[in-house]
């Protein structure tokens, strides 16, 4: 009499979330649209006010301290910086806006560069808008959103420095931002994020990886913060 097949082993604890951004490496910096790389894959661009924590957010996503340059001087990112990923995908760090003491000629160049990139870059799949959770939806943030709406591509908002807010303030801020985004004629979403405490990191990894169309990673479902 043949023996019954052995029972399959019990499932162990869930594997940690795979991070598709860990392999990110610097690719190129450009200062003019004509110098943008002729890439075949998609890219997601990060943009935000100077000192909103944009470079820190990119570094946190990639679990790297110095992938994107973090400066105590607002407005340091003055070029479009590309970081390569597997599957011919890219993260794109756009110049920060709202740097009060920048020369007018520099401000004008940044405005034209960012606006033209957002509307003309065929490889752009989505925008990640970085806003300080303590001061979201300032005038320049709204102007940036207005520039992006005609592109009709998805936008994901990272409300950074969320660790600076109380729990009630976080809930109220996220609700208000989502209400404002809901009025826009484009696909959009928002979440709380902190490079310091890593709050919202898994949620951001999943959202941005999906926007990029990355495959081959164990992107587990997680609960949205409530």
Short mmCIF file of C-alpha atoms in Angstrom, two decimals:
data_model
loop_
_atom_site.label_atom_id
_atom_site.label_comp_id
_atom_site.label_asym_id
_atom_site.label_seq_id
_atom_site.Cartn_x
_atom_site.Cartn_y
_atom_site.Cartn_z
CA UNK A 1 0.00 0.00 0.00
CA UNK A 2 1.53 3.29 -1.06
CA UNK A 3 1.98 5.98 1.54
CA UNK A 4 0.17 9.28 1.31
CA UNK A 5 2.17 12.16 -0.10
CA UNK A 6 3.83 14.31 2.49
CA UNK A 7 1.93 17.39 3.51
CA UNK A 8 3.36 20.62 2.18
CA UNK A 9 5.38 22.57 4.74
CA UNK A 10 3.54 25.27 6.61
CA UNK A 11 4.01 28.71 5.18
CA UNK A 12 6.55 30.75 7.08
CA UNK A 13 6.32 34.44 7.89
CA UNK A 14 5.69 36.75 4.93
CA UNK A 15 8.78 37.83 3.06
CA UNK A 16 9.78 41.47 3.45
CA UNK A 17 8.66 43.82 0.72
CA UNK A 18 11.09 43.74 -2.20
CA UNK A 19 12.38 47.20 -3.05
CA UNK A 20 12.68 47.76 -6.81
CA UNK A 21 14.42 51.10 -6.21
CA UNK A 22 17.39 49.75 -4.29
CA UNK A 23 19.39 49.11 -7.51
CA UNK A 24 19.03 52.77 -8.60
CA UNK A 25 22.24 54.34 -9.90
CA UNK A 26 23.07 57.80 -11.21
CA UNK A 27 22.71 57.94 -14.99
CA UNK A 28 23.04 61.50 -16.31
CA UNK A 29 22.38 65.19 -15.56
CA UNK A 30 21.03 67.55 -18.20
CA UNK A 31 20.30 71.26 -18.31
CA UNK A 32 18.39 71.49 -21.58
CA UNK A 33 15.49 69.52 -23.07
CA UNK A 34 17.60 68.83 -26.15
CA UNK A 35 20.04 66.88 -23.95
CA UNK A 36 17.46 64.49 -22.48
CA UNK A 37 18.51 60.85 -22.91
CA UNK A 38 16.91 58.85 -25.70
CA UNK A 39 15.57 56.09 -23.47
CA UNK A 40 13.15 53.35 -24.46
CA UNK A 41 11.61 52.66 -21.04
CA UNK A 42 9.37 54.74 -18.82
CA UNK A 43 10.28 57.31 -16.20
CA UNK A 44 8.66 58.86 -13.15
CA UNK A 45 9.63 62.43 -12.29
CA UNK A 46 9.94 63.92 -8.80
CA UNK A 47 9.24 67.61 -8.36
CA UNK A 48 8.58 69.92 -5.42
CA UNK A 49 9.35 73.17 -3.69
CA UNK A 50 12.92 73.78 -2.63
CA UNK A 51 13.52 72.29 0.83
CA UNK A 52 10.35 70.14 0.75
CA UNK A 53 12.48 67.01 1.11
CA UNK A 54 12.55 65.84 -2.51
CA UNK A 55 16.12 64.51 -2.58
CA UNK A 56 15.69 62.92 0.85
CA UNK A 57 12.54 61.16 -0.39
CA UNK A 58 14.40 59.72 -3.39
CA UNK A 59 17.23 58.53 -1.15
CA UNK A 60 14.77 56.93 1.27
CA UNK A 61 12.96 55.11 -1.54
CA UNK A 62 16.27 53.66 -2.71
CA UNK A 63 17.53 53.11 0.87
CA UNK A 64 20.63 55.07 -0.12
CA UNK A 65 22.04 58.05 1.75
CA UNK A 66 23.65 59.89 -1.15
CA UNK A 67 21.92 58.79 -4.35
CA UNK A 68 20.29 62.20 -4.80
CA UNK A 69 22.30 65.10 -3.41
CA UNK A 70 20.79 66.55 -0.22
CA UNK A 71 21.81 70.10 0.51
CA UNK A 72 21.05 72.47 3.36
CA UNK A 73 20.98 75.17 0.70
CA UNK A 74 17.55 75.28 -0.99
CA UNK A 75 17.61 75.27 -4.77
CA UNK A 76 20.80 73.23 -5.08
CA UNK A 77 19.24 70.86 -7.65
CA UNK A 78 19.53 72.97 -10.79
CA UNK A 79 19.54 70.25 -13.43
CA UNK A 80 17.39 67.29 -14.41
CA UNK A 81 19.05 64.27 -12.80
CA UNK A 82 18.35 60.73 -14.06
CA UNK A 83 18.72 57.56 -11.98
CA UNK A 84 18.52 54.23 -13.78
CA UNK A 85 16.53 51.21 -12.61
CA UNK A 86 16.07 47.64 -13.86
CA UNK A 87 13.85 47.05 -16.90
CA UNK A 88 15.08 50.28 -18.54
CA UNK A 89 13.11 52.46 -16.10
CA UNK A 90 14.25 55.76 -14.59
CA UNK A 91 13.63 58.06 -11.64
CA UNK A 92 13.98 61.70 -12.65
CA UNK A 93 14.84 64.44 -10.14
CA UNK A 94 13.59 67.80 -11.44
CA UNK A 95 14.88 71.16 -10.16
CA UNK A 96 13.13 72.44 -7.04
CA UNK A 97 10.92 75.49 -7.44
CA UNK A 98 10.17 78.42 -5.16
CA UNK A 99 13.78 79.26 -4.22
CA UNK A 100 13.26 82.91 -3.25
CA UNK A 101 16.82 84.20 -3.67
CA UNK A 102 17.58 82.58 -7.02
CA UNK A 103 18.30 85.07 -9.83
CA UNK A 104 15.27 85.83 -11.99
CA UNK A 105 17.00 84.36 -15.04
CA UNK A 106 17.52 81.07 -13.18
CA UNK A 107 13.88 81.00 -12.02
CA UNK A 108 12.72 81.60 -15.58
CA UNK A 109 14.95 78.82 -16.91
CA UNK A 110 13.71 76.34 -14.29
CA UNK A 111 10.08 77.25 -15.02
CA UNK A 112 10.48 76.78 -18.76
CA UNK A 113 12.50 73.58 -18.33
CA UNK A 114 10.06 71.92 -15.93
CA UNK A 115 6.93 72.98 -17.81
CA UNK A 116 8.28 71.83 -21.18
CA UNK A 117 9.51 68.53 -19.74
CA UNK A 118 6.16 67.72 -18.12
CA UNK A 119 4.18 68.37 -21.29
CA UNK A 120 6.53 67.06 -23.98
CA UNK A 121 8.38 64.07 -22.53
CA UNK A 122 6.81 60.99 -24.11
CA UNK A 123 8.64 58.61 -21.75
CA UNK A 124 7.13 60.29 -18.67
CA UNK A 125 4.62 57.90 -17.10
CA UNK A 126 3.71 59.83 -13.96
CA UNK A 127 4.65 62.68 -11.66
CA UNK A 128 5.51 62.41 -7.97
CA UNK A 129 4.79 65.78 -6.37
CA UNK A 130 6.65 66.42 -3.11
CA UNK A 131 4.95 68.75 -0.63
CA UNK A 132 5.85 69.52 2.97
CA UNK A 133 2.92 68.10 4.97
CA UNK A 134 2.99 71.19 7.18
CA UNK A 135 2.52 73.54 4.21
CA UNK A 136 0.77 71.71 1.35
CA UNK A 137 -0.81 73.20 -1.76
CA UNK A 138 0.95 76.54 -1.73
CA UNK A 139 0.54 78.83 -4.72
CA UNK A 140 3.55 77.42 -6.58
CA UNK A 141 2.38 73.84 -5.92
CA UNK A 142 -0.96 74.68 -7.49
CA UNK A 143 0.79 76.33 -10.43
CA UNK A 144 2.88 73.20 -10.97
CA UNK A 145 -0.27 71.06 -10.89
CA UNK A 146 -1.91 73.39 -13.43
CA UNK A 147 1.09 72.90 -15.73
CA UNK A 148 0.82 69.14 -15.41
CA UNK A 149 -2.94 68.67 -15.89
CA UNK A 150 -2.80 68.96 -19.72
CA UNK A 151 -0.34 66.05 -19.82
CA UNK A 152 -3.19 63.79 -18.60
CA UNK A 153 -0.84 61.44 -16.77
CA UNK A 154 -1.11 60.14 -13.18
CA UNK A 155 0.20 62.11 -10.22
CA UNK A 156 1.12 60.76 -6.78
CA UNK A 157 1.69 63.20 -3.91
CA UNK A 158 4.15 62.54 -1.10
CA UNK A 159 3.33 64.69 1.94
CA UNK A 160 6.80 64.72 3.43
CA UNK A 161 7.98 65.48 6.96
CA UNK A 162 4.79 63.88 8.29
CA UNK A 163 6.64 63.09 11.52
CA UNK A 164 6.42 66.81 12.36
CA UNK A 165 2.61 66.60 12.64
CA UNK A 166 0.38 65.16 15.34
CA UNK A 167 -1.88 62.24 14.45
CA UNK A 168 -4.91 64.51 14.16
CA UNK A 169 -3.00 66.98 12.00
CA UNK A 170 -1.90 64.15 9.70
CA UNK A 171 -5.46 62.91 9.25
CA UNK A 172 -6.77 66.42 8.57
CA UNK A 173 -3.96 67.28 6.14
CA UNK A 174 -4.31 64.08 4.13
CA UNK A 175 -8.09 64.51 3.96
CA UNK A 176 -7.81 68.12 2.77
CA UNK A 177 -5.21 67.30 0.11
CA UNK A 178 -7.24 64.36 -1.18
CA UNK A 179 -10.33 66.56 -1.40
CA UNK A 180 -8.40 69.09 -3.48
CA UNK A 181 -6.91 66.41 -5.71
CA UNK A 182 -10.37 64.96 -6.26
CA UNK A 183 -11.34 68.15 -8.08
CA UNK A 184 -8.61 67.68 -10.69
CA UNK A 185 -9.31 66.19 -14.13
CA UNK A 186 -6.54 63.61 -13.82
CA UNK A 187 -5.72 60.42 -11.91
CA UNK A 188 -4.15 61.40 -8.59
CA UNK A 189 -3.43 60.04 -5.12
CA UNK A 190 -1.72 61.24 -1.96
CA UNK A 191 -0.06 59.78 1.11
CA UNK A 192 1.86 60.77 4.22
CA UNK A 193 5.62 60.21 4.12
CA UNK A 194 8.65 60.75 6.34
CA UNK A 195 12.26 60.20 5.38
CA UNK A 196 13.17 60.40 9.07
CA UNK A 197 10.74 57.81 10.49
CA UNK A 198 10.18 55.99 7.16
CA UNK A 199 6.46 56.34 7.61
CA UNK A 200 4.70 55.54 4.34
CA UNK A 201 7.79 53.99 2.72
CA UNK A 202 6.20 50.68 1.70
CA UNK A 203 3.12 52.48 0.40
CA UNK A 204 5.28 54.82 -1.69
CA UNK A 205 7.37 51.95 -3.08
CA UNK A 206 4.25 50.12 -4.24
CA UNK A 207 2.57 53.21 -5.71
CA UNK A 208 5.60 54.41 -7.67
CA UNK A 209 6.62 50.93 -8.86
CA UNK A 210 3.13 50.47 -10.26
CA UNK A 211 3.25 53.84 -11.99
CA UNK A 212 6.53 52.78 -13.60
CA UNK A 213 5.11 49.42 -14.63
CA UNK A 214 7.92 47.56 -12.86
CA UNK A 215 7.53 43.79 -12.77
CA UNK A 216 9.39 40.92 -11.15
CA UNK A 217 9.16 42.27 -7.62
CA UNK A 218 7.09 40.93 -4.71
CA UNK A 219 4.86 43.95 -4.32
CA UNK A 220 2.63 42.87 -1.46
CA UNK A 221 -0.60 44.69 -0.70
CA UNK A 222 -0.48 46.92 2.35
CA UNK A 223 -3.17 48.82 4.19
CA UNK A 224 -3.52 52.50 3.55
CA UNK A 225 -2.90 54.64 6.63
CA UNK A 226 -6.14 55.53 8.31
#
